[in-house]
Amino acid sequence: MPFQIVINIFIAIMWMFLSESYEFSTFFVGYLLGIGLLFVLQRFIPDSFYMRRVFKFIKLILLFIRELILSNIDIVKLVYKPKLDIEPGIFTLPTELKSNFEITLLANLITLTPGTLSIAVSEDHTKIYIHAMDIPDVEQSINDIKETFEKAIMEVTR
C-alpha cells in the first residue's frame, strides 16, 4: 500500500511540473489523475488498490455513526420508561481479530457505543469481556457485534 501512495504522489508532483503551476489545485488534479492511473493499471501492481481500504475505512466510520445514533435512541427509550425494565450483565465476545490494533479498535468502538463497555481482553486475545446495560439475548448481542464492527474492522485491516 505505501508503494502505491508514493507512486500517486509522484504522479501528482509530475503533473504540477508539466502544468508549470505549483498550487494545491494542480496537485489535487494530479493526485486524482494518479488515482485513475493506478486504478486502470492495477492488474500490473501486485498489491490491491489502496483506495479500496480508504472506502472501507469510511464505511467503518459511517457504521459507527449509525450504531452510535441507534444505541443513543435505545438508551433514551430505556431511561424514559416509567418502569426500569432492563437486564444488565457481562458477557464474553469471542473474536477472530488477531492484531493488537484490531482488538483495541473493536474494544474502543464497543466502549464508545452507549450502553456497552469493554471491561477486559483475555490473556490469549481471543475474547473481550463486555458489560451491557440491557442484554435480553446474549447470542444476539454477540452476533450483532460480530456482524457489524468486527466484520468492518477485518475489511479495513486485511
CSV table of N, CA and C in Angstrom, one decimal, residues 52-71 101 105 108-110 112-113 148-157:
chain,number,residue,atom,x,y,z
A,52,ARG,N,-9.4,1.2,-2.0
A,52,ARG,CA,-10.4,0.3,-1.5
A,52,ARG,C,-10.4,0.3,0.0
A,53,ARG,N,-9.2,0.4,0.6
A,53,ARG,CA,-9.1,0.4,2.0
A,53,ARG,C,-9.7,1.8,2.6
A,54,VAL,N,-9.4,2.8,1.8
A,54,VAL,CA,-10.0,4.1,2.2
A,54,VAL,C,-11.5,4.1,2.2
A,55,PHE,N,-12.1,3.5,1.2
A,55,PHE,CA,-13.5,3.4,1.1
A,55,PHE,C,-14.1,2.6,2.3
A,56,LYS,N,-13.4,1.5,2.6
A,56,LYS,CA,-13.8,0.6,3.7
A,56,LYS,C,-13.7,1.3,5.0
A,57,PHE,N,-12.7,2.1,5.1
A,57,PHE,CA,-12.5,2.9,6.4
A,57,PHE,C,-13.6,3.9,6.5
A,58,ILE,N,-14.0,4.6,5.5
A,58,ILE,CA,-15.1,5.5,5.5
A,58,ILE,C,-16.4,4.7,5.9
A,59,LYS,N,-16.5,3.5,5.3
A,59,LYS,CA,-17.7,2.7,5.6
A,59,LYS,C,-17.7,2.3,7.1
A,60,LEU,N,-16.6,2.0,7.7
A,60,LEU,CA,-16.5,1.8,9.1
A,60,LEU,C,-16.9,3.0,10.0
A,61,ILE,N,-16.5,4.1,9.6
A,61,ILE,CA,-16.8,5.4,10.3
A,61,ILE,C,-18.3,5.6,10.2
A,62,LEU,N,-18.9,5.4,9.0
A,62,LEU,CA,-20.4,5.6,8.9
A,62,LEU,C,-21.1,4.5,9.7
A,63,LEU,N,-20.6,3.3,9.7
A,63,LEU,CA,-21.2,2.3,10.5
A,63,LEU,C,-21.2,2.6,12.0
A,64,PHE,N,-20.1,3.1,12.5
A,64,PHE,CA,-20.0,3.6,13.9
A,64,PHE,C,-21.0,4.7,14.2
A,65,ILE,N,-21.1,5.7,13.3
A,65,ILE,CA,-22.1,6.8,13.5
A,65,ILE,C,-23.5,6.2,13.5
A,66,ARG,N,-23.8,5.3,12.6
A,66,ARG,CA,-25.2,4.7,12.6
A,66,ARG,C,-25.4,4.0,13.9
A,67,GLU,N,-24.5,3.1,14.4
A,67,GLU,CA,-24.7,2.4,15.6
A,67,GLU,C,-24.7,3.3,16.8
A,68,LEU,N,-24.0,4.4,16.8
A,68,LEU,CA,-24.0,5.4,17.8
A,68,LEU,C,-25.4,6.0,18.0
A,69,ILE,N,-25.9,6.4,16.8
A,69,ILE,CA,-27.3,7.0,16.8
A,69,ILE,C,-28.3,6.1,17.3
A,70,LEU,N,-28.3,4.8,16.8
A,70,LEU,CA,-29.3,3.8,17.2
A,70,LEU,C,-29.2,3.5,18.6
A,71,SER,N,-28.0,3.3,19.2
A,71,SER,CA,-27.8,3.0,20.6
A,71,SER,C,-28.2,4.2,21.5
A,101,PHE,N,-3.9,-3.9,17.4
A,101,PHE,CA,-4.6,-2.8,16.8
A,101,PHE,C,-6.1,-3.1,16.6
A,105,LEU,N,-9.2,-1.5,18.6
A,105,LEU,CA,-10.2,-0.7,17.8
A,105,LEU,C,-11.6,-1.3,18.1
A,108,ASN,N,-12.6,-0.3,21.7
A,108,ASN,CA,-12.9,1.2,21.8
A,108,ASN,C,-14.2,1.5,21.1
A,109,LEU,N,-14.5,0.9,20.0
A,109,LEU,CA,-15.8,1.1,19.3
A,109,LEU,C,-17.0,0.6,20.2
A,110,ILE,N,-16.8,-0.5,20.9
A,110,ILE,CA,-17.8,-1.1,21.8
A,110,ILE,C,-18.0,-0.1,23.0
A,112,LEU,N,-17.3,3.1,23.1
A,112,LEU,CA,-17.8,4.4,22.7
A,112,LEU,C,-19.3,4.3,22.3
A,113,THR,N,-19.8,3.1,22.1
A,113,THR,CA,-21.3,3.0,21.8
A,113,THR,C,-22.0,3.0,23.1
A,148,THR,N,-21.3,-6.5,12.6
A,148,THR,CA,-21.1,-5.1,12.3
A,148,THR,C,-19.6,-4.7,12.5
A,149,PHE,N,-19.2,-4.4,13.7
A,149,PHE,CA,-17.9,-3.9,14.0
A,149,PHE,C,-16.8,-4.8,13.6
A,150,GLU,N,-16.9,-6.1,14.0
A,150,GLU,CA,-15.7,-7.0,13.8
A,150,GLU,C,-15.6,-7.2,12.3
A,151,LYS,N,-16.7,-7.4,11.6
A,151,LYS,CA,-16.6,-7.6,10.1
A,151,LYS,C,-16.0,-6.4,9.4
A,152,ALA,N,-16.4,-5.2,9.8
A,152,ALA,CA,-15.9,-4.0,9.2
A,152,ALA,C,-14.4,-3.8,9.5
A,153,ILE,N,-14.0,-4.1,10.7
A,153,ILE,CA,-12.6,-3.9,11.1
A,153,ILE,C,-11.7,-4.9,10.2
A,154,MET,N,-12.2,-6.1,10.1
A,154,MET,CA,-11.4,-7.1,9.2
A,154,MET,C,-11.4,-6.6,7.8
A,155,GLU,N,-12.4,-6.0,7.3
A,155,GLU,CA,-12.4,-5.5,5.9
A,155,GLU,C,-11.3,-4.4,5.8
A,156,VAL,N,-11.2,-3.5,6.8
A,156,VAL,CA,-10.3,-2.4,6.7
A,156,VAL,C,-8.8,-2.9,6.9
A,157,THR,N,-8.6,-3.8,7.8
A,157,THR,CA,-7.2,-4.1,8.1
A,157,THR,C,-6.6,-5.3,7.4
